[in-house]
Short mmCIF file of C-alpha atoms in Angstrom, two decimals:
data_model
loop_
_atom_site.label_atom_id
_atom_site.label_comp_id
_atom_site.label_asym_id
_atom_site.label_seq_id
_atom_site.Cartn_x
_atom_site.Cartn_y
_atom_site.Cartn_z
CA MET A 161 -80.80 -166.68 7.05
CA ASN A 162 -79.33 -170.18 7.47
CA LEU A 163 -76.56 -171.31 10.00
CA GLU A 164 -74.16 -171.82 7.08
CA THR A 165 -74.75 -168.60 5.66
CA ALA A 166 -74.66 -166.88 9.12
CA ARG A 167 -71.30 -168.29 10.09
CA GLY A 168 -69.72 -167.56 6.42
CA LYS A 169 -70.78 -164.12 6.66
CA ILE A 170 -69.04 -164.09 10.24
CA SER A 171 -66.16 -165.46 8.62
CA GLU A 172 -65.99 -162.45 6.21
CA VAL A 173 -66.22 -159.99 8.94
CA ASP A 174 -63.77 -161.54 11.09
CA ARG A 175 -61.38 -161.16 7.68
CA LYS A 176 -62.11 -157.52 7.54
CA LEU A 177 -61.86 -156.53 11.45
CA VAL A 178 -58.45 -158.42 11.23
CA ASP A 179 -56.94 -156.06 8.46
CA LEU A 180 -58.66 -153.01 10.00
CA LEU A 181 -57.30 -153.72 13.48
CA ASN A 182 -53.70 -154.04 11.59
CA GLU A 183 -54.38 -150.95 9.76
CA ARG A 184 -55.34 -149.19 13.11
CA ALA A 185 -52.08 -150.77 14.55
CA ARG A 186 -49.80 -149.38 11.80
CA LEU A 187 -51.13 -145.91 12.20
CA SER A 188 -50.45 -146.19 16.20
CA LEU A 189 -47.03 -146.80 15.13
CA ASN A 190 -46.93 -143.82 13.19
CA VAL A 191 -48.33 -141.53 16.24
CA GLY A 192 -45.67 -143.02 18.63
CA ALA A 193 -42.79 -142.18 15.46
CA ALA A 194 -44.48 -138.43 15.47
CA LYS A 195 -44.06 -138.17 18.82
CA ARG A 196 -40.41 -139.06 19.07
CA GLN A 197 -39.85 -136.91 16.36
CA TRP A 198 -41.54 -133.89 18.03
CA LEU A 199 -39.22 -134.71 21.21
CA LYS A 200 -36.14 -134.87 19.06
CA ASP A 201 -37.00 -131.45 17.36
CA GLN A 202 -37.66 -129.61 20.68
CA GLY A 203 -34.32 -131.03 22.16
CA ALA A 204 -36.00 -133.27 24.67
CA ASP A 205 -34.52 -136.54 25.88
CA GLY A 206 -36.20 -139.81 26.70
CA GLU A 207 -39.19 -141.61 25.44
CA PRO A 208 -42.53 -139.77 24.84
CA GLU A 209 -45.74 -140.57 27.05
CA VAL A 210 -47.74 -143.78 25.44
CA TYR A 211 -50.64 -143.57 27.62
CA VAL A 212 -52.41 -140.24 27.83
CA PRO A 213 -55.68 -140.62 29.85
CA GLY A 214 -57.35 -137.34 28.36
CA GLN A 215 -56.76 -139.05 24.67
CA GLU A 216 -57.88 -142.46 26.16
CA LYS A 217 -61.11 -140.64 27.37
CA ARG A 218 -61.60 -139.12 24.24
CA VAL A 219 -61.41 -142.32 22.27
CA PHE A 220 -64.26 -144.10 24.73
CA GLU A 221 -66.72 -141.19 24.59
CA LYS A 222 -66.22 -141.09 20.71
CA VAL A 223 -66.72 -145.02 20.36
CA ARG A 224 -70.07 -144.80 22.90
CA ASN A 225 -71.47 -142.35 20.61
CA LEU A 226 -70.64 -143.83 17.51
CA ASN A 227 -72.20 -147.46 18.67
CA GLN A 228 -75.55 -147.99 17.57
CA GLY A 229 -76.00 -151.31 19.23
CA PRO A 230 -76.81 -154.38 19.38
CA LEU A 231 -73.33 -154.06 21.88
CA SER A 232 -73.79 -152.13 24.51
CA GLY A 233 -71.50 -149.09 25.42
CA GLU A 234 -69.59 -151.34 28.21
CA SER A 235 -69.08 -154.09 25.57
CA VAL A 236 -67.55 -151.89 22.89
CA CYS A 237 -65.15 -149.84 25.39
CA ALA A 238 -64.06 -153.16 26.52
CA ILE A 239 -62.98 -154.23 23.42
CA TYR A 240 -61.42 -150.97 22.57
CA ARG A 241 -59.49 -151.14 26.01
CA GLU A 242 -57.69 -154.32 24.46
CA ILE A 243 -57.16 -152.57 21.03
CA MET A 244 -55.38 -149.50 22.98
CA SER A 245 -53.43 -152.21 25.19
CA ALA A 246 -51.90 -153.60 22.21
CA SER A 247 -51.16 -150.43 20.60
CA ILE A 248 -49.41 -149.39 23.48
CA SER A 249 -47.36 -152.12 23.60
CA LEU A 250 -46.63 -151.67 19.72
CA GLN A 251 -45.49 -148.06 20.72
CA SER A 252 -42.89 -148.82 23.36
CA GLU A 253 -42.21 -151.64 25.93
CA VAL A 254 -44.39 -150.29 29.03
CA THR A 255 -44.38 -152.09 32.48
CA VAL A 256 -46.91 -151.58 34.96
CA GLY A 257 -46.16 -151.91 39.02
CA TYR A 258 -48.91 -153.22 41.26
CA LEU A 259 -49.56 -154.42 44.87
CA GLY A 260 -48.95 -158.06 44.21
CA PRO A 261 -48.79 -160.83 44.29
CA PRO A 262 -51.07 -161.64 41.23
CA GLY A 263 -54.61 -161.49 41.95
CA THR A 264 -54.93 -158.39 44.43
CA PHE A 265 -57.49 -156.12 43.53
CA SER A 266 -54.72 -153.34 42.75
CA HIS A 267 -53.99 -156.13 39.97
CA GLN A 268 -57.45 -156.50 38.92
CA ALA A 269 -57.50 -152.52 38.49
CA ALA A 270 -54.54 -152.25 36.46
CA LEU A 271 -55.66 -154.88 34.02
CA LYS A 272 -59.12 -152.76 34.02
CA ARG A 273 -57.20 -149.75 33.11
CA PHE A 274 -54.28 -151.28 31.06
CA GLY A 275 -55.64 -154.22 29.32
CA ASP A 276 -53.77 -157.75 28.75
CA SER A 277 -51.26 -156.85 26.50
CA LEU A 278 -48.51 -154.65 28.69
CA GLY A 279 -46.10 -156.08 31.29
CA TYR A 280 -47.07 -156.39 34.72
CA VAL A 281 -44.78 -156.14 37.63
CA PRO A 282 -45.80 -157.45 41.31
CA TYR A 283 -44.28 -155.77 44.26
CA ALA A 284 -44.58 -156.67 47.96
CA LYS A 285 -45.58 -153.22 49.18
CA ILE A 286 -47.24 -150.36 48.18
CA GLU A 287 -43.89 -148.01 48.93
CA ASP A 288 -41.88 -150.32 46.63
CA VAL A 289 -44.18 -149.72 44.00
CA VAL A 290 -43.97 -146.00 44.29
CA ALA A 291 -40.29 -146.15 44.73
CA ALA A 292 -40.08 -147.98 41.36
CA ALA A 293 -41.73 -145.58 39.58
CA ALA A 294 -39.86 -142.58 41.08
CA LYS A 295 -36.54 -144.55 39.84
CA GLU A 296 -38.15 -145.23 36.33
CA GLU A 297 -37.80 -148.94 36.96
CA ILE A 298 -41.27 -149.05 35.64
CA THR A 299 -43.13 -147.12 33.17
CA TYR A 300 -46.16 -146.77 35.83
CA GLY A 301 -47.41 -147.71 38.75
CA LEU A 302 -50.92 -148.30 40.19
CA ILE A 303 -51.68 -148.05 44.07
CA PRO A 304 -54.95 -147.57 46.07
CA ILE A 305 -55.89 -143.91 47.22
CA GLU A 306 -58.90 -144.75 49.25
CA ASN A 307 -61.93 -146.94 49.80
CA SER A 308 -65.50 -145.72 50.04
CA THR A 309 -66.06 -147.85 53.14
CA PHE A 310 -62.84 -147.63 55.39
CA GLY A 311 -61.06 -144.37 53.99
CA ALA A 312 -57.97 -143.19 53.07
CA VAL A 313 -55.06 -145.70 52.45
CA VAL A 314 -52.69 -144.27 54.73
CA GLN A 315 -49.63 -146.30 53.62
CA THR A 316 -49.84 -144.44 50.28
CA LEU A 317 -50.42 -141.05 51.65
CA ASP A 318 -47.10 -141.85 53.89
CA THR A 319 -45.25 -142.68 50.42
CA PHE A 320 -45.95 -139.84 48.87
CA VAL A 321 -44.16 -138.04 51.42
CA ASP A 322 -41.18 -140.02 51.13
CA GLN A 323 -41.13 -139.95 47.17
CA PRO A 324 -42.81 -136.47 46.43
CA SER A 325 -41.43 -136.62 42.77
CA VAL A 326 -43.82 -138.90 41.53
CA LYS A 327 -47.07 -137.48 39.46
CA ILE A 328 -50.56 -138.75 39.02
CA ARG A 329 -51.66 -139.36 35.73
CA ALA A 330 -54.87 -140.76 36.21
CA GLU A 331 -57.60 -142.72 38.57
CA VAL A 332 -59.22 -145.91 38.46
CA TYR A 333 -62.48 -146.85 40.32
CA LEU A 334 -62.99 -150.69 41.26
CA PRO A 335 -65.70 -152.29 42.64
CA VAL A 336 -64.54 -154.48 45.70
CA THR A 337 -66.37 -157.55 46.82
CA GLN A 338 -64.60 -159.36 49.75
CA SER A 339 -65.23 -163.17 50.36
CA LEU A 340 -63.82 -165.77 52.97
CA LEU A 341 -61.62 -167.63 51.41
CA SER A 342 -60.40 -171.33 53.17
CA ARG A 343 -59.88 -174.80 52.72
CA TYR A 344 -61.88 -175.55 55.92
CA GLN A 345 -65.60 -174.92 57.21
CA LEU A 346 -66.57 -171.75 58.82
CA SER A 347 -66.48 -173.86 62.37
CA ALA A 348 -62.75 -175.06 62.02
CA ILE A 349 -61.24 -171.69 60.97
CA ARG A 350 -59.11 -170.07 64.01
CA LYS A 351 -56.96 -167.41 62.19
CA VAL A 352 -58.12 -164.97 59.33
CA TYR A 353 -55.25 -163.20 57.17
CA SER A 354 -56.23 -159.94 55.09
CA HIS A 355 -55.02 -156.49 54.66
CA PRO A 356 -56.45 -153.80 57.06
CA GLN A 357 -58.53 -151.99 54.61
CA ALA A 358 -60.42 -155.77 53.96
CA PHE A 359 -60.58 -156.27 57.68
CA GLY A 360 -62.27 -152.82 57.99
CA GLN A 361 -64.68 -153.42 55.37
CA SER A 362 -65.94 -156.72 56.60
CA ARG A 363 -65.57 -155.78 60.10
CA ARG A 364 -69.30 -156.48 61.31
CA TRP A 365 -69.31 -159.83 59.51
CA LEU A 366 -66.26 -160.87 61.16
CA ASP A 367 -67.42 -159.70 64.47
CA GLN A 368 -70.73 -161.87 63.97
CA HIS A 369 -69.50 -165.18 62.52
CA LEU A 370 -65.94 -165.22 63.62
CA PRO A 371 -65.70 -163.10 66.81
CA ASN A 372 -62.68 -165.52 68.26
CA ALA A 373 -60.67 -166.08 65.06
CA ALA A 374 -57.24 -164.08 65.21
CA ARG A 375 -57.07 -161.23 62.51
CA ILE A 376 -53.70 -161.34 61.19
CA ASP A 377 -52.64 -157.73 58.86
CA VAL A 378 -50.39 -159.00 55.52
CA SER A 379 -49.73 -156.79 52.91
CA SER A 380 -52.40 -157.62 50.52
CA THR A 381 -55.30 -159.96 50.11
CA ALA A 382 -54.05 -162.17 47.91
CA LYS A 383 -51.15 -162.79 49.99
CA ALA A 384 -53.53 -163.60 52.39
CA ALA A 385 -55.18 -166.19 50.21
CA GLU A 386 -51.50 -167.73 49.38
CA LEU A 387 -51.04 -167.87 53.21
CA ALA A 388 -54.33 -169.41 53.79
CA ALA A 389 -53.50 -172.07 51.14
CA SER A 390 -50.68 -173.29 53.04
CA GLU A 391 -51.57 -173.46 56.88
CA ASN A 392 -53.98 -175.31 58.81
CA TYR A 393 -57.49 -173.74 60.05
CA THR A 394 -56.97 -170.76 58.38
CA ALA A 395 -58.97 -168.64 56.12
CA ALA A 396 -58.37 -165.27 54.20
CA ILE A 397 -60.46 -162.36 53.25
CA SER A 398 -60.13 -161.52 49.61
CA SER A 399 -61.42 -161.77 46.11
CA GLU A 400 -63.06 -164.81 44.50
CA VAL A 401 -60.38 -164.63 41.80
CA CYS A 402 -57.97 -165.44 44.24
CA ALA A 403 -60.23 -168.51 45.32
CA SER A 404 -59.40 -170.14 41.93
CA MET A 405 -55.73 -169.03 41.92
CA TYR A 406 -54.95 -170.36 44.93
CA ASN A 407 -57.05 -173.44 45.22
CA LEU A 408 -59.33 -172.39 48.04
CA ASP A 409 -63.37 -172.73 48.60
CA VAL A 410 -65.68 -169.52 49.03
CA VAL A 411 -66.93 -170.05 52.54
CA ALA A 412 -68.84 -166.79 52.48
CA ARG A 413 -69.53 -164.51 49.57
CA ASP A 414 -69.71 -160.51 49.81
CA ILE A 415 -69.16 -160.10 53.55
CA THR A 416 -68.19 -156.33 53.28
CA THR A 417 -70.35 -154.08 55.08
CA ALA A 418 -71.16 -151.78 52.64
CA LYS A 419 -72.50 -153.55 49.30
CA ASP A 420 -71.30 -150.69 47.08
CA ASN A 421 -67.81 -150.69 48.48
CA THR A 422 -65.45 -149.40 45.82
CA THR A 423 -61.66 -148.60 45.91
CA ARG A 424 -60.17 -145.69 44.24
CA PHE A 425 -56.49 -146.44 42.78
CA PHE A 426 -53.82 -143.78 41.18
CA VAL A 427 -52.01 -144.40 38.36
CA ILE A 428 -48.74 -142.65 38.63
CA GLY A 429 -45.59 -141.92 36.65
CA GLN A 430 -42.89 -139.40 35.77
CA SER A 431 -45.66 -136.46 34.61
CA SER A 432 -49.19 -135.67 34.93
CA ASP A 433 -51.31 -135.45 31.88
CA ASN A 434 -52.18 -132.09 29.87
CA PRO A 435 -55.84 -130.30 31.15
CA THR A 436 -58.99 -131.79 30.00
CA GLY A 437 -61.55 -129.78 31.86
CA ASP A 438 -62.52 -132.51 33.67
CA ASP A 439 -59.28 -132.64 36.09
CA LYS A 440 -58.39 -133.16 39.69
CA THR A 441 -55.31 -132.19 41.51
CA LEU A 442 -53.67 -133.53 44.43
CA LEU A 443 -51.72 -130.94 46.75
CA MET A 444 -49.33 -131.81 49.37
CA PHE A 445 -48.05 -129.14 51.83
CA THR A 446 -47.47 -128.03 55.64
CA VAL A 447 -48.22 -125.09 57.39
CA ASP A 448 -46.73 -123.46 60.14
CA HIS A 449 -48.75 -124.51 63.38
CA ARG A 450 -47.37 -121.91 65.37
CA GLU A 451 -49.27 -119.46 63.42
CA PRO A 452 -52.91 -119.14 64.41
CA GLY A 453 -55.37 -119.66 61.48
CA ALA A 454 -52.61 -121.06 58.99
CA LEU A 455 -54.28 -124.02 57.66
CA CYS A 456 -57.57 -121.90 57.47
CA GLY A 457 -55.71 -119.52 55.62
CA ALA A 458 -54.43 -121.76 53.06
CA LEU A 459 -57.80 -123.70 52.57
CA ASN A 460 -59.62 -120.30 52.33
CA VAL A 461 -57.73 -119.51 49.34
CA PHE A 462 -59.29 -122.38 47.05
CA ALA A 463 -62.67 -120.75 48.07
CA LYS A 464 -61.46 -117.10 47.26
CA HIS A 465 -60.67 -118.65 43.77
CA LYS A 466 -63.61 -120.73 43.26
CA ILE A 467 -62.00 -124.02 43.76
CA ASN A 468 -64.12 -127.18 44.96
CA GLN A 469 -62.06 -129.04 47.76
CA THR A 470 -63.28 -133.02 47.49
CA ALA A 471 -61.07 -134.52 50.25
CA ILE A 472 -58.47 -133.69 52.62
CA ASN A 473 -56.25 -135.62 54.91
CA SER A 474 -53.34 -135.24 57.28
CA ARG A 475 -50.27 -137.71 58.29
CA PRO A 476 -47.32 -136.99 60.37
CA SER A 477 -44.60 -135.28 58.26
CA ARG A 478 -41.84 -136.86 59.75
CA GLN A 479 -39.85 -133.57 60.42
CA ARG A 480 -40.69 -133.21 64.03
CA GLN A 481 -43.06 -134.25 66.57
CA TRP A 482 -46.74 -133.18 66.09
CA HIS A 483 -46.12 -131.46 62.70
CA TYR A 484 -48.55 -132.77 59.76
CA MET A 485 -48.50 -132.83 55.97
CA PHE A 486 -51.77 -132.00 54.48
CA PHE A 487 -53.30 -133.54 51.49
CA VAL A 488 -56.07 -131.43 49.70
CA GLU A 489 -57.92 -132.95 46.71
CA ILE A 490 -59.19 -129.85 44.57
CA ILE A 491 -61.13 -129.93 41.08
CA GLY A 492 -59.14 -128.51 38.48
CA HIS A 493 -55.59 -128.73 37.00
CA GLU A 494 -52.25 -126.79 37.85
CA GLN A 495 -52.27 -125.20 34.50
CA ASP A 496 -55.82 -123.67 34.95
CA ALA A 497 -55.81 -120.15 35.37
CA ASN A 498 -57.77 -120.11 38.83
CA VAL A 499 -55.62 -123.07 40.32
CA SER A 500 -52.41 -121.32 39.08
CA SER A 501 -53.27 -118.45 40.85
CA ALA A 502 -54.36 -120.12 43.94
CA LEU A 503 -51.31 -122.31 44.21
CA THR A 504 -49.09 -118.97 43.83
CA GLU A 505 -51.19 -117.35 46.80
CA ILE A 506 -51.10 -120.25 48.98
CA LYS A 507 -47.29 -120.66 49.20
CA SER A 508 -47.28 -117.62 51.73
CA TYR A 509 -49.38 -120.00 54.13
CA CYS A 510 -47.27 -122.93 53.52
CA LEU A 511 -43.84 -124.03 54.67
CA ASP A 512 -43.63 -127.10 51.88
CA LEU A 513 -46.00 -127.38 48.61
CA VAL A 514 -45.72 -130.00 46.60
#
């Protein structure tokens, strides 16, 4: 096949693809209308959920199985991510809040999960994202919950204590590579800005290469890049995405201690998704610390009901001194029979359970 013939056939395929994409979009609008009608028949107010993680996962699994190549499964799913993003935007006006400014890892994770067709709203602090989701000022929020190198994001846990009404709809994993960005050579840098998590992930490199530079915490890695772009003899630990956004040079690449460094994010909203058979649930509770074995008794309930615990953290409850809120992540959904039974039983050990 010669070049002209090949290009002609591609043009014909493009025409068919555009027709099929618009046919799919019209069907997506029908799905949205059917959801609204179902809510109306149930006598419920409000808008239906347009982002359904369980259904999204099924679509990705289906197209991977249908794919015969030469495109990779990852490429096909990336294409479908944008198709579904466009479909969501047709059904409803959806806004996603994230820890800004633009260019943060939270922003990158939001784009990875929701695609380019939705509206994105940057917030200065994690608690602002969660508060906006709780007040329904945004449709969904995306917030970091833990890093594989530096552990739990305590700001997020503290915010859950303040805003217990928000629900987790999905999780997103984003490989994170930190770089040193600046307008100056390494030897001239006297001050480094970054988020506390990024400092923790890059501590060994900084100790070796910039031991005398001041390390100043800011709200995000993108904010750090913004400051480094405007101040003399400063640098930022941030992503290379921010280097081009803020006109900075990449002084050193991949300065993280662990080369498989990954951050996990939560998508939050007003409700959780339905059970899929592959679920996790985050519980938040307090126990009476005056009662010997109260925490042990609560945790043993999960073992009794054959429920695996994948993580446990604690933060001050802010109810009184030396009183803690425990965060336990388990495998399963609150509607699963064993999880439901465990949640009923664990109440006898807990002062508060969310």
